[in-house]
PDB file of N, CA and C in Angstrom:
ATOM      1  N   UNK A   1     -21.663 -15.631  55.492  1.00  0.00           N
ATOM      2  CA  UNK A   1     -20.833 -14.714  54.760  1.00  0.00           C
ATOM      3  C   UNK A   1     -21.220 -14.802  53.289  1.00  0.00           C
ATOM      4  N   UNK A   2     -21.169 -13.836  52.441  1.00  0.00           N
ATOM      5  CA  UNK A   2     -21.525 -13.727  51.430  1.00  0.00           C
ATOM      6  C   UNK A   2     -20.103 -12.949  50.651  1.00  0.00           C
ATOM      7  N   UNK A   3     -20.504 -14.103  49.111  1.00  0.00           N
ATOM      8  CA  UNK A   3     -19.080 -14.559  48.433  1.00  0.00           C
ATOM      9  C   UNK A   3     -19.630 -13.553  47.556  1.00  0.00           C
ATOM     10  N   UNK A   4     -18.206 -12.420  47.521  1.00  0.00           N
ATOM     11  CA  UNK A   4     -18.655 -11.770  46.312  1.00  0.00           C
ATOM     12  C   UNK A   4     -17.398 -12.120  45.046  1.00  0.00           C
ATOM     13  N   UNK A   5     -17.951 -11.933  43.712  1.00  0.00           N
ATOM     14  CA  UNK A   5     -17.236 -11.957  42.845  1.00  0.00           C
ATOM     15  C   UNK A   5     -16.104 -11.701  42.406  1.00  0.00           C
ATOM     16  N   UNK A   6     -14.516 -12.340  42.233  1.00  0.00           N
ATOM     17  CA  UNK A   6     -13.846 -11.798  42.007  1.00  0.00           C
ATOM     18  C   UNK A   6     -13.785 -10.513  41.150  1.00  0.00           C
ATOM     19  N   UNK A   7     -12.649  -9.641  40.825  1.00  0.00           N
ATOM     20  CA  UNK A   7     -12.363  -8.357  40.650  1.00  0.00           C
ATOM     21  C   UNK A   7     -12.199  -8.975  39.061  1.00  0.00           C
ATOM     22  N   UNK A   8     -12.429  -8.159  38.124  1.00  0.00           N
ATOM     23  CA  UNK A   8     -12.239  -8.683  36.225  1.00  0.00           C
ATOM     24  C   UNK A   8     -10.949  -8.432  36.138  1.00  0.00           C
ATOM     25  N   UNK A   9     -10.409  -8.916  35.626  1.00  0.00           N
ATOM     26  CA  UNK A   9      -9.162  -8.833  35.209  1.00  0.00           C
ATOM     27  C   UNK A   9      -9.359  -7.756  34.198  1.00  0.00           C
ATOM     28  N   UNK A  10      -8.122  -6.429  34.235  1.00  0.00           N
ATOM     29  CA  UNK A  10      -7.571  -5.568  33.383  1.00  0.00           C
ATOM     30  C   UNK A  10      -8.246  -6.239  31.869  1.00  0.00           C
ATOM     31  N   UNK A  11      -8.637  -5.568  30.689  1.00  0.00           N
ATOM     32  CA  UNK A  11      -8.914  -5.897  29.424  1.00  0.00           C
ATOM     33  C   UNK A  11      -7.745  -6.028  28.943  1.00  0.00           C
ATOM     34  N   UNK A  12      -7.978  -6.953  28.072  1.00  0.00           N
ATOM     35  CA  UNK A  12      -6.558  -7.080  27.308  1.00  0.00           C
ATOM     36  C   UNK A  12      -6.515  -6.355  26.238  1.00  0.00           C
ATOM     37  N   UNK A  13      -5.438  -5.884  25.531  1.00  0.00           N
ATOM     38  CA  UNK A  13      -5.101  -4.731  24.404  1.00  0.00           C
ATOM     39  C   UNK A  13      -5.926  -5.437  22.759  1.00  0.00           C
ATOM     40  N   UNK A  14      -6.180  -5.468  22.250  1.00  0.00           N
ATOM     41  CA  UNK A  14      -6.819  -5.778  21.523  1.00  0.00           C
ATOM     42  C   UNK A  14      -5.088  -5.834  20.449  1.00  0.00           C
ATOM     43  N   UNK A  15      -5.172  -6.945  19.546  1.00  0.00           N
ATOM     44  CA  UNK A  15      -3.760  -6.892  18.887  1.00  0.00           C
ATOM     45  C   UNK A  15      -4.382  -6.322  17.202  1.00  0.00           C
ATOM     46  N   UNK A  16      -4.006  -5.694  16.634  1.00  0.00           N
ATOM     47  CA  UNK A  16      -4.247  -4.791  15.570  1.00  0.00           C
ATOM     48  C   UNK A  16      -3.742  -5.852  14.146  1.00  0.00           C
ATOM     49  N   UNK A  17      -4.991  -5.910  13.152  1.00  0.00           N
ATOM     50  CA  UNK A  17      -3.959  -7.006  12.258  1.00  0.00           C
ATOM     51  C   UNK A  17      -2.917  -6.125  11.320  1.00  0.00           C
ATOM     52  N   UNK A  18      -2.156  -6.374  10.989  1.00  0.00           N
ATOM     53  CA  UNK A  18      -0.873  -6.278  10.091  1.00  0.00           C
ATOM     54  C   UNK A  18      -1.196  -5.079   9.092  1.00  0.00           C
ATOM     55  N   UNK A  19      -1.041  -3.809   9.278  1.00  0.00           N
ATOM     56  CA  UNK A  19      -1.593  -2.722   8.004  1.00  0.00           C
ATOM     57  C   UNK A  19      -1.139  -3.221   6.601  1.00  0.00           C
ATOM     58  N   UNK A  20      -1.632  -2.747   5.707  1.00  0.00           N
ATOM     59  CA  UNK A  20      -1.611  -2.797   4.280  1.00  0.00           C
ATOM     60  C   UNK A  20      -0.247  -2.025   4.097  1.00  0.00           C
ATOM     61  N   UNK A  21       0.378  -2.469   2.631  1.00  0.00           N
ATOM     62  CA  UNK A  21       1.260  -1.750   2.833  1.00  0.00           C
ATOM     63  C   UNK A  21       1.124  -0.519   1.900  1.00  0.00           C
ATOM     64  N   UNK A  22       1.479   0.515   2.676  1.00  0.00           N
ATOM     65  CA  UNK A  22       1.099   1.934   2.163  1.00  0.00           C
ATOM     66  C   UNK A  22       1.283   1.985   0.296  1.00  0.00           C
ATOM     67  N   UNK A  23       0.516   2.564  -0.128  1.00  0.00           N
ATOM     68  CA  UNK A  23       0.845   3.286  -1.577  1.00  0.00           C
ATOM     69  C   UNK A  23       1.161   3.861  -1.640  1.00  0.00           C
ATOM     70  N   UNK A  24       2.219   3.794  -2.492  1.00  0.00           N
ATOM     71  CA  UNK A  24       3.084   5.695  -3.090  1.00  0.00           C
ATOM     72  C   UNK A  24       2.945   6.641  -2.642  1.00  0.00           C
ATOM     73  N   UNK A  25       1.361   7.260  -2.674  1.00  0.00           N
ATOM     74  CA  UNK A  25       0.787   8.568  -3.030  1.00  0.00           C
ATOM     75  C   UNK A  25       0.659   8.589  -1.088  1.00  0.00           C
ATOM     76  N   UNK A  26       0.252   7.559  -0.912  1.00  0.00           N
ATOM     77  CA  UNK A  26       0.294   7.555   0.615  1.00  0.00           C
ATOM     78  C   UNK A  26       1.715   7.375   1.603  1.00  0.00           C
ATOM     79  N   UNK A  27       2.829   7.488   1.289  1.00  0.00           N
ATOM     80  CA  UNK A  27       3.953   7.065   2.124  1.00  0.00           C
ATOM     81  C   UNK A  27       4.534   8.185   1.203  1.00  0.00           C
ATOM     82  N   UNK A  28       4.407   8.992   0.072  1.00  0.00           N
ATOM     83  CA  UNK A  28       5.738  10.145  -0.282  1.00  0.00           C
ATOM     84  C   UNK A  28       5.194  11.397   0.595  1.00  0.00           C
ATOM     85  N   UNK A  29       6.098  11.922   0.922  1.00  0.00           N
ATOM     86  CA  UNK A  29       5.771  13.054   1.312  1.00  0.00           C
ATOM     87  C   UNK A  29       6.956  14.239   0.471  1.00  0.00           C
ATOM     88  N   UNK A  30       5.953  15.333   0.057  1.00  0.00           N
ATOM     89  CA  UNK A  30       6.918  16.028  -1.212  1.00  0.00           C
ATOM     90  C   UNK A  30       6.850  17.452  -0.526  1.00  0.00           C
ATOM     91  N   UNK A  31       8.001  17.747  -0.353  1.00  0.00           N
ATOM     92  CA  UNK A  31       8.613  19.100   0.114  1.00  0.00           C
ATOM     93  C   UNK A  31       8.522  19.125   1.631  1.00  0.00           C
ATOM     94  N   UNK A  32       9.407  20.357   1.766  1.00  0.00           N
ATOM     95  CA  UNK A  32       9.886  20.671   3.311  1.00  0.00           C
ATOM     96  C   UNK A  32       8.632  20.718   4.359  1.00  0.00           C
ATOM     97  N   UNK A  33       7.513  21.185   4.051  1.00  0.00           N
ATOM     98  CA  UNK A  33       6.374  21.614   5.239  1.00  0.00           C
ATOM     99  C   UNK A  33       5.815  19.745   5.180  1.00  0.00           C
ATOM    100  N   UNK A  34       5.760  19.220   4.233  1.00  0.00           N
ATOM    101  CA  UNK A  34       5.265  17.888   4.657  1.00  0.00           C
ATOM    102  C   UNK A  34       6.237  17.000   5.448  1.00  0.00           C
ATOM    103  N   UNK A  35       7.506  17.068   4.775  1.00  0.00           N
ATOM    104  CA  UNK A  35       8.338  16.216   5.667  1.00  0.00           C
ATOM    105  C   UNK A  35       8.196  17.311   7.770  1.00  0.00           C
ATOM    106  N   UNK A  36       8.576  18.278   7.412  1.00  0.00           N
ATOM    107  CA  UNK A  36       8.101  19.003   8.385  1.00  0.00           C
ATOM    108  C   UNK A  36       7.162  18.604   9.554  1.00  0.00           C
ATOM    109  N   UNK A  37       5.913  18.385   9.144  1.00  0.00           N
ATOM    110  CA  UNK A  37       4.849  18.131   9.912  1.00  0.00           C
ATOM    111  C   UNK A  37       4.560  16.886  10.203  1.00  0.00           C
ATOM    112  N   UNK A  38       5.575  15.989   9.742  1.00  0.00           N
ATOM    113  CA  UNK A  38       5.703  14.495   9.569  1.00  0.00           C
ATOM    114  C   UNK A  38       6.296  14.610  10.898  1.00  0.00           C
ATOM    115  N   UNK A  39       7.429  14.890  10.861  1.00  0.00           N
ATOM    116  CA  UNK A  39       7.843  14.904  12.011  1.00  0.00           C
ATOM    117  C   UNK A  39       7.792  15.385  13.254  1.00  0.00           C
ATOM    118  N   UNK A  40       7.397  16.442  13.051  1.00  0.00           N
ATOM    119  CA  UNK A  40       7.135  17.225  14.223  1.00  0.00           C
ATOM    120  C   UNK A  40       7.699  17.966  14.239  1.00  0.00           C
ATOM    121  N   UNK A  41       8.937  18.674  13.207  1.00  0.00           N
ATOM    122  CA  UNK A  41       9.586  20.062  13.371  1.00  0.00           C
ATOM    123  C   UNK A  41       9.090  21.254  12.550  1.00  0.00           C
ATOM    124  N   UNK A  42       9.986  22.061  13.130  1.00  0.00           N
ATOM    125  CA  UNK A  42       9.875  23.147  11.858  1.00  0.00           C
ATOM    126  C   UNK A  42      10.233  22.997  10.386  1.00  0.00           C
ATOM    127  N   UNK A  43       9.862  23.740   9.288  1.00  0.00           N
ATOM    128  CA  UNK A  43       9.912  23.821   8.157  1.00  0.00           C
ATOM    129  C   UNK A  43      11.193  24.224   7.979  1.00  0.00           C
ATOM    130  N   UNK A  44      11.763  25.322   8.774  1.00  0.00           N
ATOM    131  CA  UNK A  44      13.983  25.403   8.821  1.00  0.00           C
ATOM    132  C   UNK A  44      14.592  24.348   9.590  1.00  0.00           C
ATOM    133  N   UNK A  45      14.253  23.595  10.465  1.00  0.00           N
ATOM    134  CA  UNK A  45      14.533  22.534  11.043  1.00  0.00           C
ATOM    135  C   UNK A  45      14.674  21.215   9.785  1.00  0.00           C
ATOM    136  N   UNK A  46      14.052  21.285   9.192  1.00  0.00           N
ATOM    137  CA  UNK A  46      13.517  20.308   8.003  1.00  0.00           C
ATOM    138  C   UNK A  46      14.737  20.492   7.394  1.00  0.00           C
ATOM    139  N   UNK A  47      14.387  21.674   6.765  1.00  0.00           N
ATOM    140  CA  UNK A  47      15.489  21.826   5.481  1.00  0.00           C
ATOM    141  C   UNK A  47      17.327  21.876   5.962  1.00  0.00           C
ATOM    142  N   UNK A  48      17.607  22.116   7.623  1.00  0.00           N
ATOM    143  CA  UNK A  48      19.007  22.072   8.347  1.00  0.00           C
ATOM    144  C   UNK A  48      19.031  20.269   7.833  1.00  0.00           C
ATOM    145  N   UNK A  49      17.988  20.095   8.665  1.00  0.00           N
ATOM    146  CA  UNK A  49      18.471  18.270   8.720  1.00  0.00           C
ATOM    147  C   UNK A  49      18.765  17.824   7.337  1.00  0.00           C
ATOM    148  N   UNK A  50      18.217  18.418   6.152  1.00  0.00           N
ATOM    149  CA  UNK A  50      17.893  17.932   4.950  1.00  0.00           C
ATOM    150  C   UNK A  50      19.412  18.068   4.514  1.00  0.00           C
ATOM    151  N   UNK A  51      20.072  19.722   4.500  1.00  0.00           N
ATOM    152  CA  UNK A  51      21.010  20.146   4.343  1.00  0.00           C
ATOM    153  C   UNK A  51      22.138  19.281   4.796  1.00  0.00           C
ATOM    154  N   UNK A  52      22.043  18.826   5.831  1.00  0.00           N
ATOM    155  CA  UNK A  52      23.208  17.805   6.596  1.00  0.00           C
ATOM    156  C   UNK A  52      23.458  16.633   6.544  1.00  0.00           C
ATOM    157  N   UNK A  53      22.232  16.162   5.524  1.00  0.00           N
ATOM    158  CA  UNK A  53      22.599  15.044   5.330  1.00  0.00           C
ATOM    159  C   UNK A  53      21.760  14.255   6.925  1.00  0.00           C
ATOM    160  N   UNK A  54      21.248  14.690   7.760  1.00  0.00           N
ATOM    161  CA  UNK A  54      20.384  14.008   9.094  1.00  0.00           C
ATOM    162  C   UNK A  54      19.702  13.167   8.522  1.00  0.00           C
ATOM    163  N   UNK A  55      18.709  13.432   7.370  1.00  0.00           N
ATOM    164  CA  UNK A  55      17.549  12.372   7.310  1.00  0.00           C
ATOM    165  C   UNK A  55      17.419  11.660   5.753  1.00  0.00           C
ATOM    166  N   UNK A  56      17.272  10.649   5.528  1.00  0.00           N
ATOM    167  CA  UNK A  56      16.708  10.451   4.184  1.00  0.00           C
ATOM    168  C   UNK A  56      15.934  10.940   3.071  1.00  0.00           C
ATOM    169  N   UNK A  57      16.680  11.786   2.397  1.00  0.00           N
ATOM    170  CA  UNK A  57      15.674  12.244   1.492  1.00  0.00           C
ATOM    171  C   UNK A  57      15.997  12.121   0.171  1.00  0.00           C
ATOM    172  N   UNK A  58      15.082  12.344  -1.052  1.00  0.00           N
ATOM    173  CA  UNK A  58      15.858  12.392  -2.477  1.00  0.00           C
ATOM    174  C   UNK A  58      14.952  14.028  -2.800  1.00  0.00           C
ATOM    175  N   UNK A  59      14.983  13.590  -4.073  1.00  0.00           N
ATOM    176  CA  UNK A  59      15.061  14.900  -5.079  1.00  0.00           C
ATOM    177  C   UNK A  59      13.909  14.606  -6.116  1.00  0.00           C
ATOM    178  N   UNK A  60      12.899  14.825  -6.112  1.00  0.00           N
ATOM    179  CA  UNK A  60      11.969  15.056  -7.778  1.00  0.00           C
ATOM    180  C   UNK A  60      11.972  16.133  -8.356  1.00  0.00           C
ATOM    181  N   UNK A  61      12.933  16.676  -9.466  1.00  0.00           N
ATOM    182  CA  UNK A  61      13.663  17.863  -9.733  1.00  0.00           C
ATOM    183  C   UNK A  61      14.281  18.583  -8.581  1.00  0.00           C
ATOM    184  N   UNK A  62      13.672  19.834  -8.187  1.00  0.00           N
ATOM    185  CA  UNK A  62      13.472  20.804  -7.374  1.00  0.00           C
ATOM    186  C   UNK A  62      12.885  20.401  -6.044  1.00  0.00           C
ATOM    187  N   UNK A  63      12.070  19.605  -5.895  1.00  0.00           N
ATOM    188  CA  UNK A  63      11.238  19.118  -4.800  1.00  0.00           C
ATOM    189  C   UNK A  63      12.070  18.415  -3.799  1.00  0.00           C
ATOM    190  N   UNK A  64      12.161  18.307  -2.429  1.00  0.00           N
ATOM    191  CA  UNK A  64      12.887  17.342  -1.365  1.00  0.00           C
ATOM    192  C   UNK A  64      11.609  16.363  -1.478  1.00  0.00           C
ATOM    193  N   UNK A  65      11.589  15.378  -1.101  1.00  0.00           N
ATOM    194  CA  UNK A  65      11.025  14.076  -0.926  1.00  0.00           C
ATOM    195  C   UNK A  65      11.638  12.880   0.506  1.00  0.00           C
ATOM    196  N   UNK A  66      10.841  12.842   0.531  1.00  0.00           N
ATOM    197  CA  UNK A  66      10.626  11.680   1.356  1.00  0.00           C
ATOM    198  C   UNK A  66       9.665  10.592   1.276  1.00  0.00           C
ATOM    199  N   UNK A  67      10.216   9.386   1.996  1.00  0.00           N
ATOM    200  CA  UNK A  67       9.371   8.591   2.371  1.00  0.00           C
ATOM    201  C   UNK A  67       8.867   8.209   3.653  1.00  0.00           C
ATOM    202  N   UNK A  68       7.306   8.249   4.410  1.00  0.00           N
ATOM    203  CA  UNK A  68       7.313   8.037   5.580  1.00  0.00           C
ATOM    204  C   UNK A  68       8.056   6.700   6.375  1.00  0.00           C
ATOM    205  N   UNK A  69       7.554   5.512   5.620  1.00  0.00           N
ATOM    206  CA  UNK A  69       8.366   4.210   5.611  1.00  0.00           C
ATOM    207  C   UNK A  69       9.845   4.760   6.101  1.00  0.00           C
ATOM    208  N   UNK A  70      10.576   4.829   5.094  1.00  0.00           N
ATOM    209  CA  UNK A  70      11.979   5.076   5.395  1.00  0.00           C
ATOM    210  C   UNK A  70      12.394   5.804   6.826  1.00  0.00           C
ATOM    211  N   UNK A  71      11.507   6.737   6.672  1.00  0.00           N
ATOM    212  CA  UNK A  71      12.206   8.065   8.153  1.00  0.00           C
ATOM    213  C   UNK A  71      11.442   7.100   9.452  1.00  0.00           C
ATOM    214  N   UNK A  72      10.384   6.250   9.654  1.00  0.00           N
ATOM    215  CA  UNK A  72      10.580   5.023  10.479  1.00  0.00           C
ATOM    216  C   UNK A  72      11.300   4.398  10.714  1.00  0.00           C
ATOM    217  N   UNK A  73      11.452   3.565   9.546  1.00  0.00           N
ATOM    218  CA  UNK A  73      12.710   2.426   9.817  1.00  0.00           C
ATOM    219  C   UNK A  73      14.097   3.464   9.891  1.00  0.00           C
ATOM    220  N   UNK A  74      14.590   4.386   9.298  1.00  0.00           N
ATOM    221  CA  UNK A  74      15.394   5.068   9.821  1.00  0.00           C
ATOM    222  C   UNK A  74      15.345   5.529  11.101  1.00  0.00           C
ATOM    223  N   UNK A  75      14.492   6.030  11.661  1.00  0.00           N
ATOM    224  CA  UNK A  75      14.270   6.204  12.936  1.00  0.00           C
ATOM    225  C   UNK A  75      14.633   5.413  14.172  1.00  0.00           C
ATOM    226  N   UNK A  76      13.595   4.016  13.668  1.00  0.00           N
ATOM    227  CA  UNK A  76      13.711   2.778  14.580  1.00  0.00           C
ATOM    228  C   UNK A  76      15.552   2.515  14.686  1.00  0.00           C
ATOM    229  N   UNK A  77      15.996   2.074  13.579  1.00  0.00           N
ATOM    230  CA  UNK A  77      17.656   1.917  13.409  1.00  0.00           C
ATOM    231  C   UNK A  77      18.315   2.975  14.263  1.00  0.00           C
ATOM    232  N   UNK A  78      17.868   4.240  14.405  1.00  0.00           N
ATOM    233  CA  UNK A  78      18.644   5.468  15.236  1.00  0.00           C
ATOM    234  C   UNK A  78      18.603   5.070  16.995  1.00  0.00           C
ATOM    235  N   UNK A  79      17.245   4.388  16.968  1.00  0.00           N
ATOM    236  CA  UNK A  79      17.273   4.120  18.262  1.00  0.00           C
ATOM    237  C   UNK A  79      18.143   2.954  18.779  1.00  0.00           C
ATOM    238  N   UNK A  80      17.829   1.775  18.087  1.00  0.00           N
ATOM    239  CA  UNK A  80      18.396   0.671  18.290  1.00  0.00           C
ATOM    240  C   UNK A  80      19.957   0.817  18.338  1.00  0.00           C
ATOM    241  N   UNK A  81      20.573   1.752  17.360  1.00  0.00           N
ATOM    242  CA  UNK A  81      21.725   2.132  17.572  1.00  0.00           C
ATOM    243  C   UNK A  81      22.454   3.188  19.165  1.00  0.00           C
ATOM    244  N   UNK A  82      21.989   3.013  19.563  1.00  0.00           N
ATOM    245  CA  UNK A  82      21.697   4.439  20.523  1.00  0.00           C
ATOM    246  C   UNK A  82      20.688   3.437  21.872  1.00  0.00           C
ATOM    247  N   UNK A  83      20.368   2.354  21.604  1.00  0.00           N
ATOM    248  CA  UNK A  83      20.454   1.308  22.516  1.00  0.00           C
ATOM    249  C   UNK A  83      19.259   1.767  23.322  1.00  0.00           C
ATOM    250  N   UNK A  84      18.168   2.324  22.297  1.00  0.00           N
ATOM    251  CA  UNK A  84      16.899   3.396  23.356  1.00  0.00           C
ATOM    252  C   UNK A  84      15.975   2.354  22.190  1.00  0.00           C
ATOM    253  N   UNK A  85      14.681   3.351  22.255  1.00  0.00           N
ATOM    254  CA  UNK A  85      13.435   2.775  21.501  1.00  0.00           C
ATOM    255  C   UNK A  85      12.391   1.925  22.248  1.00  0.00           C
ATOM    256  N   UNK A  86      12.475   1.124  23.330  1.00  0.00           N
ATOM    257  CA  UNK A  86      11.915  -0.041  23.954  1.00  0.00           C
ATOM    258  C   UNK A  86      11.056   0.773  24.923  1.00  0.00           C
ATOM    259  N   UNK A  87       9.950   0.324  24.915  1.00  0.00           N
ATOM    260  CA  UNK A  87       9.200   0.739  25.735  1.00  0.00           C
ATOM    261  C   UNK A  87       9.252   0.687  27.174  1.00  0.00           C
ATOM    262  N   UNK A  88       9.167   1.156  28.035  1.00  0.00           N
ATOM    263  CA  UNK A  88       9.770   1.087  29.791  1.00  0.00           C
ATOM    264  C   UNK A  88       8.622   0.637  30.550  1.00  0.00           C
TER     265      UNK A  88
END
């Protein structure tokens, strides 16, 4: 009888080191179509949530603002509250 080789074990995920932490210019996002596309909604979707008080935002004069950081960890907190987020 002839021994053949066990089967390889699945690769393992490779673990990613620790990102940098974003700069300014890289984590603001300024006005409705950026926060918009950040998320994945519409540009009136944006500005309802903005209006309601839904998401974190401030003000540079005239401009809505955001931070990507924030609408994460805001995010993450929405889930954890709401007892979801965990991967299945």
């Amino acid at each position: 009888m002839i021994a053949t080789a066990p089967a390889c074990p699945a690769p393992v995920a490779q673990i990613a080191p620790p990102a940098a932490p974003l700069q300014l210019a890289d984590d603001l996002l300024q006005g409705a179509d950026s926060i918009a596309k950040f998320m994945g909604v519409t540009r009136r979707q944006a500005y309802h949530f903005v209006a309601d008080g839904r998401i974190p935002t401030f003000r540079i004069g005239a401009i809505i603002c955001a931070r990507k950081s924030t609408i994460l960890n805001w995010i993450a907190q929405q889930e954890a509250a709401q007892g979801g987020g965990g991967a299945a």
